[in-house]
mmCIF file of C-alpha atoms in Angstrom:
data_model
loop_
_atom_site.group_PDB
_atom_site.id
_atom_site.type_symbol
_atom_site.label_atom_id
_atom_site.label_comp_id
_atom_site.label_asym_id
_atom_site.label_seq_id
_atom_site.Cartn_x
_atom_site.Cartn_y
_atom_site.Cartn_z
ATOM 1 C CA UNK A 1 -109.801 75.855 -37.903
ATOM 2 C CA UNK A 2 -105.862 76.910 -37.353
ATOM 3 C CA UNK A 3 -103.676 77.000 -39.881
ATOM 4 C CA UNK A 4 -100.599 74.031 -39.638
ATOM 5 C CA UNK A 5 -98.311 76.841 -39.550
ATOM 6 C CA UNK A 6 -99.889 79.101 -36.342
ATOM 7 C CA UNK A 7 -98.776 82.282 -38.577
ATOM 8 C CA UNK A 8 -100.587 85.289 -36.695
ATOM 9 C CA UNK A 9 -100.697 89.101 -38.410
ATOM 10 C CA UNK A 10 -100.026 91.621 -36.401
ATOM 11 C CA UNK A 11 -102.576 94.347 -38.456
ATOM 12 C CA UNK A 12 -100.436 97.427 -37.822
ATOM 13 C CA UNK A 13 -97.132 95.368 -38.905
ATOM 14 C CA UNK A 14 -99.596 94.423 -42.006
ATOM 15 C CA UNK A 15 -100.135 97.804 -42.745
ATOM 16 C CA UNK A 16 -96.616 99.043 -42.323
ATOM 17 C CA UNK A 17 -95.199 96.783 -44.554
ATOM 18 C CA UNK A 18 -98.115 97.407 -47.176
ATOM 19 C CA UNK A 19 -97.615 101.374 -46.759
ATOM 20 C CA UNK A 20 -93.810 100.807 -47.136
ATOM 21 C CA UNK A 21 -94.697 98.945 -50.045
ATOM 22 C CA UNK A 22 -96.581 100.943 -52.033
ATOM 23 C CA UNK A 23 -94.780 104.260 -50.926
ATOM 24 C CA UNK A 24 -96.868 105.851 -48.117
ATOM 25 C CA UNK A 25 -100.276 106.382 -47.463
ATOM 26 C CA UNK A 26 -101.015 109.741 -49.345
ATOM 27 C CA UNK A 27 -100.209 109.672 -53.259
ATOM 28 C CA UNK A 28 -98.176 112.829 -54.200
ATOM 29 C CA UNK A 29 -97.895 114.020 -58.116
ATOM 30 C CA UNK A 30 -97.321 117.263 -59.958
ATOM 31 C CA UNK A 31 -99.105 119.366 -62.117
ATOM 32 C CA UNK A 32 -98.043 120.316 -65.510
ATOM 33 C CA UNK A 33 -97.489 123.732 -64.067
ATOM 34 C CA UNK A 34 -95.364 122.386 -60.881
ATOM 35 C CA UNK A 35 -98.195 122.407 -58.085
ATOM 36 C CA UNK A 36 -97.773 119.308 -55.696
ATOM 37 C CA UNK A 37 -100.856 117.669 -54.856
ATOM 38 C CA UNK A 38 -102.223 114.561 -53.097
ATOM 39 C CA UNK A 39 -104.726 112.236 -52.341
ATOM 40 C CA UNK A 40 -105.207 109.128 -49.831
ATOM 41 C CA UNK A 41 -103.738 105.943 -50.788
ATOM 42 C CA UNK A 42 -106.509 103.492 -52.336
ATOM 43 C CA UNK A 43 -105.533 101.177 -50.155
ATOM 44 C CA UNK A 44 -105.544 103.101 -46.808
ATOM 45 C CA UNK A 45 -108.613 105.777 -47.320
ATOM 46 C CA UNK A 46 -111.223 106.225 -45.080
ATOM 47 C CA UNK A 47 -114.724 105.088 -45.651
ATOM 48 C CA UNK A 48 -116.161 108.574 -46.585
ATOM 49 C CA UNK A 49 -113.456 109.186 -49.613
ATOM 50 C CA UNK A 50 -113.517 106.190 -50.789
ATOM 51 C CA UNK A 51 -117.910 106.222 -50.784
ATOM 52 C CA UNK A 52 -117.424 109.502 -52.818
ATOM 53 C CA UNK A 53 -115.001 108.649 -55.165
ATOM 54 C CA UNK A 54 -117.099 104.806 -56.037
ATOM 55 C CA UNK A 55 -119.941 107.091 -55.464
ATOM 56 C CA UNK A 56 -119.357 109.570 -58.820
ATOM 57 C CA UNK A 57 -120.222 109.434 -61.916
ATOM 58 C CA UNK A 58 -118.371 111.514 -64.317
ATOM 59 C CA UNK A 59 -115.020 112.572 -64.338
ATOM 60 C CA UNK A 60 -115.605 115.611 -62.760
ATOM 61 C CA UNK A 61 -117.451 113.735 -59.666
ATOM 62 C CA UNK A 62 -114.658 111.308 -59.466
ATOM 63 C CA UNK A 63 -111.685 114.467 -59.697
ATOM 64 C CA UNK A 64 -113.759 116.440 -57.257
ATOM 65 C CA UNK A 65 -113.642 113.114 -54.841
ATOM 66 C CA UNK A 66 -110.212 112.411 -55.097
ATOM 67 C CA UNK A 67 -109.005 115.958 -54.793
ATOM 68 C CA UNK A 68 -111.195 117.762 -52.931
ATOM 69 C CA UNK A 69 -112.341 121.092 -54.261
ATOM 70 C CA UNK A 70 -109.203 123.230 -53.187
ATOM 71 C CA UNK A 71 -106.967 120.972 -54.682
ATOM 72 C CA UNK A 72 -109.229 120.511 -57.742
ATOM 73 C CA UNK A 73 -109.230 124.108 -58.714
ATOM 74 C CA UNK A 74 -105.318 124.019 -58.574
ATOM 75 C CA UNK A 75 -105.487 120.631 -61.228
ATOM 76 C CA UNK A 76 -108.165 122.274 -63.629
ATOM 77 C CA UNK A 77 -106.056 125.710 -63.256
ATOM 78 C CA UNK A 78 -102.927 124.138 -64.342
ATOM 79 C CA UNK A 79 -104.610 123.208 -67.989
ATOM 80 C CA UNK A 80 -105.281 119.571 -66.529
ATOM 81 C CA UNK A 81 -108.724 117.496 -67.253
ATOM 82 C CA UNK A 82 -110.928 115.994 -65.460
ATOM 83 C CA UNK A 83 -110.418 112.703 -67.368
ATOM 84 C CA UNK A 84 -106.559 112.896 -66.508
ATOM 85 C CA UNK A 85 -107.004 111.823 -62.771
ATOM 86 C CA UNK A 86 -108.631 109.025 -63.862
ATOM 87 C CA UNK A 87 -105.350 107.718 -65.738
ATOM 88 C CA UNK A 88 -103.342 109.147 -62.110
ATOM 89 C CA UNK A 89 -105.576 106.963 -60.211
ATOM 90 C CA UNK A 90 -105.396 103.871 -62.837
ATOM 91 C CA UNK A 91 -101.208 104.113 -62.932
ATOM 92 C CA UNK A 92 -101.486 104.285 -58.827
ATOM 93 C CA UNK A 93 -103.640 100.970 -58.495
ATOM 94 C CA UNK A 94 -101.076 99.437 -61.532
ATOM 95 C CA UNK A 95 -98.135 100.051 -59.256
ATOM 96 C CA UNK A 96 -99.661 98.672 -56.315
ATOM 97 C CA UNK A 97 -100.619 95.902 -57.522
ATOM 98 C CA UNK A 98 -97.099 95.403 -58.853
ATOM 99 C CA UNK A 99 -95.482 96.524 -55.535
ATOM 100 C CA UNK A 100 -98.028 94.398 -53.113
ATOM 101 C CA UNK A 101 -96.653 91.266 -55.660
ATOM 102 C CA UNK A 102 -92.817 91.916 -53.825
ATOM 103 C CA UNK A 103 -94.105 92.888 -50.396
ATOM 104 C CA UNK A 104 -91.546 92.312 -48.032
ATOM 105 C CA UNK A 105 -92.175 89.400 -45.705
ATOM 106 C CA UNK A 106 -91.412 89.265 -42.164
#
């Protein structure tokens, strides 16, 4: 079935506007103690991080996933819990959702 319009996505056009959008596809923040660290995007992981991060089960699982161990001894040394990612990762799915809700059209 087409639809009355004939609209066809382009998929990398899709996923430049949605990475435009939402600010790139790594999420950057700051320790307490002024270390910059990332993680993928939610929305533009690959299969493996996002099977270990759905994967854990405590808050230590899910900050080990997200970070990766390097990165995760730099969080826990800067006075930072393992909880506290989880409230990273819950503002970073807020604002997408809010920024997908404006995403420029073409």
């Amino acid at each position: 079935m087409s639809k009355p319009n004939k609209k066809r996505y382009k998929l990398s056009e899709v996923k430049q506007q949605f990475a435009e959008a939402v600010g790139g596809d790594n999420v950057e923040f700051e320790t307490d103690t002024g270390d910059v660290l990332t993680f993928p995007h939610p929305l533009f992981a690959d299969d493996d991080w996002t099977a270990a991060v759905d994967d854990a089960n405590t808050s230590k699982g899910k900050a080990l996933a997200i970070l990766g161990p390097e990165q995760y001894e730099t969080y826990r040394a800067a006075g930072h819990a393992d909880g506290d990612i989880g409230l990273l990762f819950l503002a970073v799915q807020q604002d997408m959702q809010g920024q997908i809700k404006k995403r420029p059209t073409r």
